[in-house]
Amino acid sequence: MSMEDYDFLFKIVLIGNAGVGKTCLVRRFTQGLFPPGQGATIGVDFMIKTVEINGEKVKLQIWDTAGQERFRSITQSYYRSANALILTYDITCEESFRCLPEWLREIEQYASNKVITVLVGNKIDLAERREVSQQRAEEFSEAQDMYYLETSAKESDNVEKLFLDLACRLISEARQNTLVNNVSSPLPGEGKSISYLTCCNFN
Amino acid sequence: MAESLPTEFDVVIIGTGLPESILAAACSRTGQRVLHIDSRSYYGGNWASFSFSGLLSWVKEYQQDSDIEEESTVSRQGLIPETEEAIALRKKDETIQHIEVFCYASQDQDTEDNVEEIGALQRNPSSVASTTITELDSACLPEERQSYFTDYEMPANHTQKSDKEISLGITDVEESLEKEKDCGDNTCIHTILGGHKDEDKHTVEDNTGQAKKNRITFSHIVKEGRRFNIDLVSKLLYSQGLLIDLLIKSNVSRYAEFKNVTRILAFREGKVEQVPCSRADVFNSKELTMVEKRMLMKFLTFCLDYEQHPDEYQGFRQCSFSEYLKTKKLTPNLQHFILHSIAMTESSCTIIDGLKATKKFLQCLGRFGNTPFLFPVYGQGEIPQCFCRMCAVFGGIYCLRHKIQCFVVDKESGRCKAIIDHFGQRINAKYFIVEDSYLSEETCSNVHYKQISRAVLITDQSVLKADSDQQISILLVPPAEPGACAVRVTELCSSTMTCMKDTYLVHLTCSSSKTAREDLESVVNKLFTPYAETETNKEEPTKPRLLWALYFNMRDSSGISRSSYNGLPSNVYVCSGPDGGLGNEHAVKQAETLFQEIFPSEEFCPPPPNPEDIIFDGDDKQPEVPGTNNIIMATIDSSEESKNLESPEKHLPH
Ligand SMILES: Cc1cc2nc3c(=O)[nH]c(=O)nc-3n(C[C@H](O)[C@H](O)[C@H](O)COP(=O)(O)OP(=O)(O)OC[C@H]3O[C@@H](n4cnc5c(N)ncnc54)[C@H](O)[C@@H]3O)c2cc1C
Ligand SMILES: Nc1nc2c(ncn2[C@@H]2O[C@H](COP(=O)(O)OP(=O)(O)O)[C@@H](O)[C@H]2O)c(=O)[nH]1
Ligand SMILES: [Mg+2]
């Protein structure tokens, strides 16, 4: 992938309890699929989708937890240099909502300060089984200074909107950062990946 | 947690250090069902990196370890039929000893009333939920701080008073050393009371602002603690080494970022100097004379293909490398550079080993940059985690904070069948991989362990100032007397994301002959001076100042032959903890060797499929190719977009 492919590249990571629909959201957005069965998605590391926003190509690299959330064992390195976090719960599962503070604590510890966080209540197609009211979630997200959206990976409700709005925010954030040009603090992601190092060398 | 672990696996791996994590990735990659567990709450075992508060908790954990020794063991009866027997695992980690902490930075809290890591305080504190967050944090941090101060015999609520005591009493570090307090087993906490404040002078400094900028207090460090990623084991990656090759081959490299080590330093006659190592360096060096430059180039060029010129060294086979260097018409200056900074060998090493090491150094040079080494951004502790992620991506199951009671061995076949965890749950598998420190004293009674001495320092300046303050340097300090060990010093700057701005994180490592402090303190004193505010501006401080220091010894379980462990079933494989070497070659070799023993016909960590052409299992008919080709056009009204940017709205527009 050469630099000319896109104008912006952002790393977005998903977190939240197991079973809330993170993998489905990613697959719905990147592939337009909703998996019928619950086949484990072996080998899925991250998915890439390039979107065009106002004529600019934005490459979104969307990372899934690889199942490490199941026993609360996500590696810290997963959060490194993420530009945005999608914190997901299941609106039909109170427990997944009650775990949010715990997830936020992990974010505070390991993610960059500048990360944008979006709270997503998934599975709104199951409205009749709702356990977490929209208002509660709204209040929570407001208090935590997060964006908030409800989605259905199954019905493809708000899924594109989620990622596209996020992309817009990330672009404007990136623009502001280059304007402010905050050199004082070293930015994460300043290091080089090996592949980059390799391709830039001659031997 | 509600969910319990599955109970059938192919491979169970206990410990998340580097070799175990590489093995986990390798096994999972071949389709084995892998369970990877660690008894601790963090990844990496002794390969981990910690934030500052995390490191203080780690210290505390070792201080308290003895209290929780008698943890109730769930009865194994009933779980183990008569045909089987148990091999108990160790309940308490014993790999870390002689922890000593010194704080030189000022601990007065005049300006800061809440000493907490930044992070929790950033969100709106008024809401219920964020209170929960803050509570969670304050539950862990200030408590820690509290006890930290208590250890120093300085209760936080009496700071004023103790401040006065300090300024009255002690001005001299040597004297204050006597305040050390024994905190149980082999863990000491010392108070260094050098950094006291002079009220009046201080006010002036505050007003000028300038002086204040340079003043880093203990509370700054605590507050910015999240910026630290402090490695328990200090290593670098050889740019032509096994680990780099494995990272590239397996594609695990995509999870990490690296920086070049920018300088190789040497310590000679009380001075730190930069070693010129690339051609350009050699030619630009101000320290070397023209003649020396030519000599060095000539010798290094020879080293690059020394095998082709056996006549050059055949006659000296009986000599050591250092004796050989003397015969090569090299000045003492150059001999020192080559021996200690380029070959990085002991004086006594053989000619061939010295030439080999020099050649390796030269070959590694220039693959990625100016020196032959790379350092992982956020610390060495990232590397095992990267392999764990690869394992998880291929279906491996991860569970931290999970203690294991024992192996279950079939009496007849002598093979291990299962493990039993702290809940009394039995988990079956075909192969078991365990890190040395989990094995019981009984299993290890015949094993003789080496030790590594470590020091971790937070300092305010580089050991060698340069145009850029963002340097990553490695320095080998030769032994003061023959027979002693050389000390390896790595100095990391804040752009490695391992320490806060305006500080340096310095790691010292050597193989132990005594306690870490006894082994390393003399080198620390040669390079640094304890922080003391009163000294500022009197004379230009030539040495960087120490703000904080930690010493500890770590067990080195590398190079232990399998047969020294008592009674381990043949399908239980042992990985060692970190070794004292500079590179990670030992861990990679061990992982590959064990993998080939277990799965002789499988490839070790082949490149994974490109995420852009992943095939899903399940019922998907035709897996579309995700990725770059799927461009959707989203035309968003620019006025609306800019509204989003500026409006203080916190919700995505519905
Ligand atoms: C002291 C020393 C350092 C070495 N460092 C490296 C290294 O960093 N990376 C590596 O791959 N191999 C290094 N080598 C090995 C050696 O340079 C190579 O094996 C081989 O010479 C490369 O040939 P080349 O034609 O590709 O490059 P060369 O033409 O030899 O040039 C290699 C580099 O050195 C610079 N250079 C060459 N001559 C001079 C000079 N007179 N003054 C200033 N700069 C000069 C060049 O600009 C270039 O950047 C080093 C050898 C020695 C003796
Ligand atoms: N009804 C409904 N089910 C969903 C939705 N999203 C995911 N699921 C189901 O929830 C389960 C867990 O989804 P998954 O994406 O694997 O969750 P993850 O563990 O967070 O990655 C699966 O059975 C999905 O089919 C949704 O929007 N609506
Ligand atoms: Mg998932």
Short mmCIF file of C-alpha atoms in Angstrom, two decimals, chain B residues 159-433:
data_model
loop_
_atom_site.label_atom_id
_atom_site.label_comp_id
_atom_site.label_asym_id
_atom_site.label_seq_id
_atom_site.Cartn_x
_atom_site.Cartn_y
_atom_site.Cartn_z
CA THR B 159 3.90 16.15 54.80
CA GLN B 160 4.45 19.62 56.12
CA LYS B 161 5.96 18.34 59.26
CA SER B 162 8.21 15.85 57.64
CA ASP B 163 9.34 18.47 55.21
CA LYS B 164 10.67 20.51 58.06
CA GLU B 165 12.33 17.54 59.57
CA ILE B 166 14.03 16.93 56.33
CA SER B 167 15.29 20.42 55.80
CA LEU B 168 16.60 20.54 59.30
CA GLY B 169 18.36 17.31 59.22
CA ILE B 170 19.89 15.80 56.26
CA THR B 171 21.81 17.31 53.46
CA ASP B 172 23.98 14.44 52.61
CA VAL B 173 22.89 11.38 50.79
CA GLU B 174 25.31 9.03 52.42
CA GLU B 175 23.90 9.95 55.75
CA SER B 176 20.34 9.58 54.66
CA LEU B 177 21.08 6.14 53.37
CA GLU B 178 21.13 5.04 56.93
CA LYS B 179 17.44 5.75 57.12
CA GLU B 180 16.86 2.66 55.13
CA LYS B 181 14.20 0.47 56.45
CA ASP B 182 13.98 -3.23 56.11
CA CYS B 183 10.62 -4.25 54.79
CA GLY B 184 10.49 -7.96 55.18
CA ASP B 185 12.19 -10.74 53.30
CA ASN B 186 14.71 -9.16 51.09
CA THR B 187 12.96 -6.01 50.11
CA CYS B 188 14.20 -2.67 51.25
CA ILE B 189 12.81 0.77 50.85
CA HIS B 190 15.15 3.66 51.40
CA THR B 191 14.49 7.26 51.87
CA ILE B 192 16.75 9.72 50.24
CA LEU B 193 16.06 13.04 51.71
CA GLY B 194 18.25 15.11 49.49
CA GLY B 195 15.51 16.94 47.68
CA HIS B 196 14.29 19.24 50.40
CA LYS B 197 13.19 22.72 49.69
CA ASP B 198 14.27 26.08 50.82
CA GLU B 199 11.05 28.04 51.14
CA ASP B 200 12.25 31.47 50.11
CA LYS B 201 14.40 30.51 47.25
CA HIS B 202 11.64 28.34 46.08
CA THR B 203 9.14 31.13 45.78
CA VAL B 204 11.52 32.99 43.58
CA GLU B 205 11.91 29.99 41.37
CA ASP B 206 8.18 29.63 41.11
CA ASN B 207 7.88 33.17 39.93
CA THR B 208 10.51 32.93 37.31
CA GLY B 209 8.88 29.85 35.94
CA GLN B 210 12.07 28.97 34.14
CA ALA B 211 13.67 27.24 37.01
CA LYS B 212 10.48 25.52 37.83
CA LYS B 213 10.40 23.88 34.48
CA ASN B 214 13.43 21.84 35.31
CA ARG B 215 12.19 20.82 38.66
CA ILE B 216 10.64 17.41 38.48
CA THR B 217 9.11 16.27 41.71
CA PHE B 218 7.96 12.88 42.78
CA SER B 219 4.38 13.97 42.30
CA HIS B 220 5.10 14.94 38.68
CA ILE B 221 6.36 11.46 38.09
CA VAL B 222 3.32 9.93 39.73
CA LYS B 223 0.99 12.22 37.84
CA GLU B 224 2.60 11.47 34.52
CA GLY B 225 3.02 7.87 35.52
CA ARG B 226 1.02 6.61 32.59
CA ARG B 227 3.72 7.92 30.26
CA PHE B 228 6.16 5.39 31.64
CA ASN B 229 6.52 1.92 30.27
CA ILE B 230 9.23 0.49 32.42
CA ASP B 231 10.68 -2.82 31.30
CA LEU B 232 11.59 -5.43 33.88
CA VAL B 233 14.10 -6.84 31.43
CA SER B 234 16.17 -4.50 29.30
CA LYS B 235 16.81 -5.76 25.81
CA LEU B 236 17.20 -4.51 22.28
CA LEU B 237 16.55 -6.12 18.94
CA TYR B 238 19.50 -6.80 16.67
CA SER B 239 18.44 -5.49 13.32
CA GLN B 240 19.67 -8.71 11.75
CA GLY B 241 18.61 -10.84 14.69
CA LEU B 242 16.31 -13.82 15.03
CA LEU B 243 13.51 -11.83 16.62
CA ILE B 244 13.36 -9.25 13.85
CA ASP B 245 13.38 -12.02 11.29
CA LEU B 246 10.58 -13.82 13.10
CA LEU B 247 8.53 -10.65 13.51
CA ILE B 248 8.82 -9.94 9.82
CA LYS B 249 8.22 -13.49 8.68
CA SER B 250 5.15 -14.03 10.87
CA ASN B 251 3.79 -10.56 10.23
CA VAL B 252 3.58 -9.99 13.98
CA SER B 253 5.64 -6.88 13.27
CA ARG B 254 2.47 -5.11 12.22
CA TYR B 255 1.43 -4.91 15.88
CA ALA B 256 4.48 -3.03 17.00
CA GLU B 257 6.52 -0.01 16.16
CA PHE B 258 10.23 0.40 16.54
CA LYS B 259 12.82 3.07 16.83
CA ASN B 260 16.45 2.92 16.02
CA VAL B 261 18.93 3.07 18.79
CA THR B 262 20.66 6.28 17.80
CA ARG B 263 23.99 6.08 19.59
CA ILE B 264 26.54 3.62 20.82
CA LEU B 265 28.43 5.09 23.73
CA ALA B 266 31.59 4.15 25.50
CA PHE B 267 32.75 4.94 29.02
CA ARG B 268 36.43 5.58 29.29
CA GLU B 269 38.53 7.40 31.85
CA GLY B 270 35.47 8.73 33.58
CA LYS B 271 33.98 10.14 30.40
CA VAL B 272 31.08 9.15 28.20
CA GLU B 273 31.89 9.31 24.50
CA GLN B 274 30.04 8.44 21.36
CA VAL B 275 31.43 5.55 19.36
CA PRO B 276 31.57 6.23 15.66
CA CYS B 277 30.25 3.18 13.89
CA SER B 278 29.02 3.92 10.43
CA ARG B 279 31.43 5.05 7.78
CA ALA B 280 29.99 8.50 7.95
CA ASP B 281 30.37 8.48 11.75
CA VAL B 282 33.96 7.42 11.47
CA PHE B 283 34.72 10.18 9.06
CA ASN B 284 32.82 12.82 10.98
CA SER B 285 34.20 11.87 14.36
CA LYS B 286 35.93 14.64 16.22
CA GLU B 287 37.39 12.28 18.78
CA LEU B 288 39.43 10.30 16.32
CA THR B 289 42.56 11.52 14.60
CA MET B 290 42.98 11.05 10.87
CA VAL B 291 45.34 8.19 11.51
CA GLU B 292 42.90 6.54 13.87
CA LYS B 293 40.12 6.87 11.34
CA ARG B 294 42.19 5.02 8.78
CA MET B 295 43.17 2.33 11.25
CA LEU B 296 39.60 1.78 12.30
CA MET B 297 38.25 1.62 8.78
CA LYS B 298 40.95 -0.78 7.81
CA PHE B 299 40.32 -3.07 10.74
CA LEU B 300 36.53 -3.03 10.41
CA THR B 301 36.72 -3.68 6.70
CA PHE B 302 38.87 -6.68 7.49
CA CYS B 303 36.35 -7.92 10.10
CA LEU B 304 33.55 -7.87 7.56
CA ASP B 305 35.14 -10.75 5.70
CA TYR B 306 37.70 -11.98 8.19
CA GLU B 307 37.08 -15.58 7.09
CA GLN B 308 38.69 -14.72 3.79
CA HIS B 309 41.87 -13.63 5.49
CA PRO B 310 42.79 -16.39 7.92
CA ASP B 311 46.46 -15.39 7.64
CA GLU B 312 45.59 -12.20 9.53
CA TYR B 313 44.68 -14.04 12.73
CA GLN B 314 45.77 -17.69 12.39
CA GLY B 315 48.98 -17.05 14.25
CA PHE B 316 47.12 -15.59 17.23
CA ARG B 317 44.68 -18.39 17.91
CA GLN B 318 45.98 -18.72 21.45
CA CYS B 319 45.40 -15.05 22.27
CA SER B 320 42.28 -13.42 23.57
CA PHE B 321 40.52 -10.90 21.37
CA SER B 322 41.83 -8.00 23.43
CA GLU B 323 45.41 -9.22 23.15
CA TYR B 324 44.90 -9.61 19.45
CA LEU B 325 43.64 -6.04 19.13
CA LYS B 326 46.87 -4.84 20.72
CA THR B 327 48.85 -6.46 17.95
CA LYS B 328 46.83 -4.70 15.26
CA LYS B 329 48.46 -1.29 15.68
CA LEU B 330 45.25 0.14 17.06
CA THR B 331 45.45 2.95 19.59
CA PRO B 332 44.11 2.18 23.09
CA ASN B 333 41.16 4.39 22.25
CA LEU B 334 40.23 2.26 19.26
CA GLN B 335 40.90 -0.99 21.10
CA HIS B 336 38.45 0.10 23.72
CA PHE B 337 35.77 1.04 21.18
CA ILE B 338 36.09 -2.21 19.32
CA LEU B 339 36.22 -4.45 22.35
CA HIS B 340 33.50 -2.91 24.48
CA SER B 341 31.24 -0.99 22.18
CA ILE B 342 31.34 -2.79 18.87
CA ALA B 343 32.07 -6.41 19.68
CA MET B 344 30.59 -5.87 23.17
CA THR B 345 32.57 -8.76 24.48
CA GLU B 346 34.49 -9.49 27.61
CA SER B 347 38.23 -8.90 27.31
CA SER B 348 38.87 -12.59 27.65
CA CYS B 349 36.81 -13.69 24.68
CA THR B 350 38.53 -15.63 21.92
CA ILE B 351 39.70 -14.09 18.68
CA ILE B 352 37.12 -15.90 16.62
CA ASP B 353 34.25 -14.89 18.91
CA GLY B 354 35.46 -11.31 18.88
CA LEU B 355 35.72 -11.21 15.11
CA LYS B 356 32.34 -12.88 14.77
CA ALA B 357 30.70 -10.35 17.09
CA THR B 358 32.35 -7.46 15.26
CA LYS B 359 31.18 -8.81 11.94
CA LYS B 360 27.64 -9.27 13.22
CA PHE B 361 27.63 -5.73 14.50
CA LEU B 362 28.78 -4.38 11.15
CA GLN B 363 26.27 -6.47 9.26
CA CYS B 364 23.44 -5.25 11.44
CA LEU B 365 24.54 -1.69 10.96
CA GLY B 366 22.61 0.15 8.43
CA ARG B 367 19.77 -2.32 7.95
CA PHE B 368 17.44 0.14 9.56
CA GLY B 369 19.67 2.95 10.67
CA ASN B 370 22.84 4.16 12.17
CA THR B 371 23.32 1.50 14.82
CA PRO B 372 22.60 -2.21 14.71
CA PHE B 373 19.79 -2.06 17.25
CA LEU B 374 16.07 -1.38 17.43
CA PHE B 375 13.90 -0.64 20.41
CA PRO B 376 10.15 -1.32 20.50
CA VAL B 377 8.09 1.81 21.08
CA TYR B 378 6.22 1.45 24.44
CA GLY B 379 8.86 -0.97 25.64
CA GLN B 380 9.99 -4.53 25.35
CA GLY B 381 6.81 -5.66 27.11
CA GLU B 382 4.90 -5.07 23.88
CA ILE B 383 6.62 -7.91 22.07
CA PRO B 384 5.16 -10.89 23.92
CA GLN B 385 1.74 -9.25 23.68
CA CYS B 386 2.07 -8.98 19.93
CA PHE B 387 2.63 -12.72 19.64
CA CYS B 388 -0.31 -13.31 21.98
CA ARG B 389 -2.52 -11.27 19.72
CA MET B 390 -1.44 -13.37 16.77
CA CYS B 391 -2.34 -16.48 18.75
CA ALA B 392 -5.76 -15.03 19.64
CA VAL B 393 -6.43 -14.03 16.06
CA PHE B 394 -6.06 -17.68 15.15
CA GLY B 395 -8.42 -18.80 17.88
CA GLY B 396 -6.22 -19.04 20.96
CA ILE B 397 -8.05 -18.41 24.23
CA TYR B 398 -6.57 -15.96 26.70
CA CYS B 399 -7.05 -15.81 30.40
CA LEU B 400 -4.98 -13.68 32.76
CA ARG B 401 -5.34 -13.82 36.56
CA HIS B 402 -5.76 -17.57 36.35
CA LYS B 403 -3.80 -19.68 38.78
CA ILE B 404 -3.01 -23.31 38.23
CA GLN B 405 -2.74 -25.80 41.09
CA CYS B 406 -1.19 -28.78 39.43
CA PHE B 407 -0.52 -31.01 36.48
CA VAL B 408 -2.44 -34.27 36.38
CA VAL B 409 -0.30 -37.20 35.26
CA ASP B 410 -1.46 -40.60 34.15
CA LYS B 411 0.42 -43.10 36.31
CA GLU B 412 0.67 -45.77 33.67
CA SER B 413 1.82 -43.79 30.66
CA GLY B 414 3.58 -41.10 32.67
CA ARG B 415 2.03 -38.48 30.44
CA CYS B 416 0.39 -35.31 31.58
CA LYS B 417 -3.34 -35.33 30.95
CA ALA B 418 -4.64 -32.11 32.38
CA ILE B 419 -4.19 -29.16 34.67
CA ILE B 420 -6.40 -28.21 37.59
CA ASP B 421 -6.97 -24.51 38.09
CA HIS B 422 -7.62 -22.53 41.27
CA PHE B 423 -11.34 -23.09 40.93
CA GLY B 424 -10.71 -26.82 40.93
CA GLN B 425 -11.62 -27.05 37.27
CA ARG B 426 -9.87 -29.70 35.24
CA ILE B 427 -8.64 -28.67 31.78
CA ASN B 428 -7.45 -31.42 29.46
CA ALA B 429 -4.84 -31.11 26.75
CA LYS B 430 -2.25 -33.06 24.80
CA TYR B 431 0.73 -30.79 25.35
CA PHE B 432 1.67 -28.49 28.18
CA ILE B 433 4.13 -25.63 28.02
#
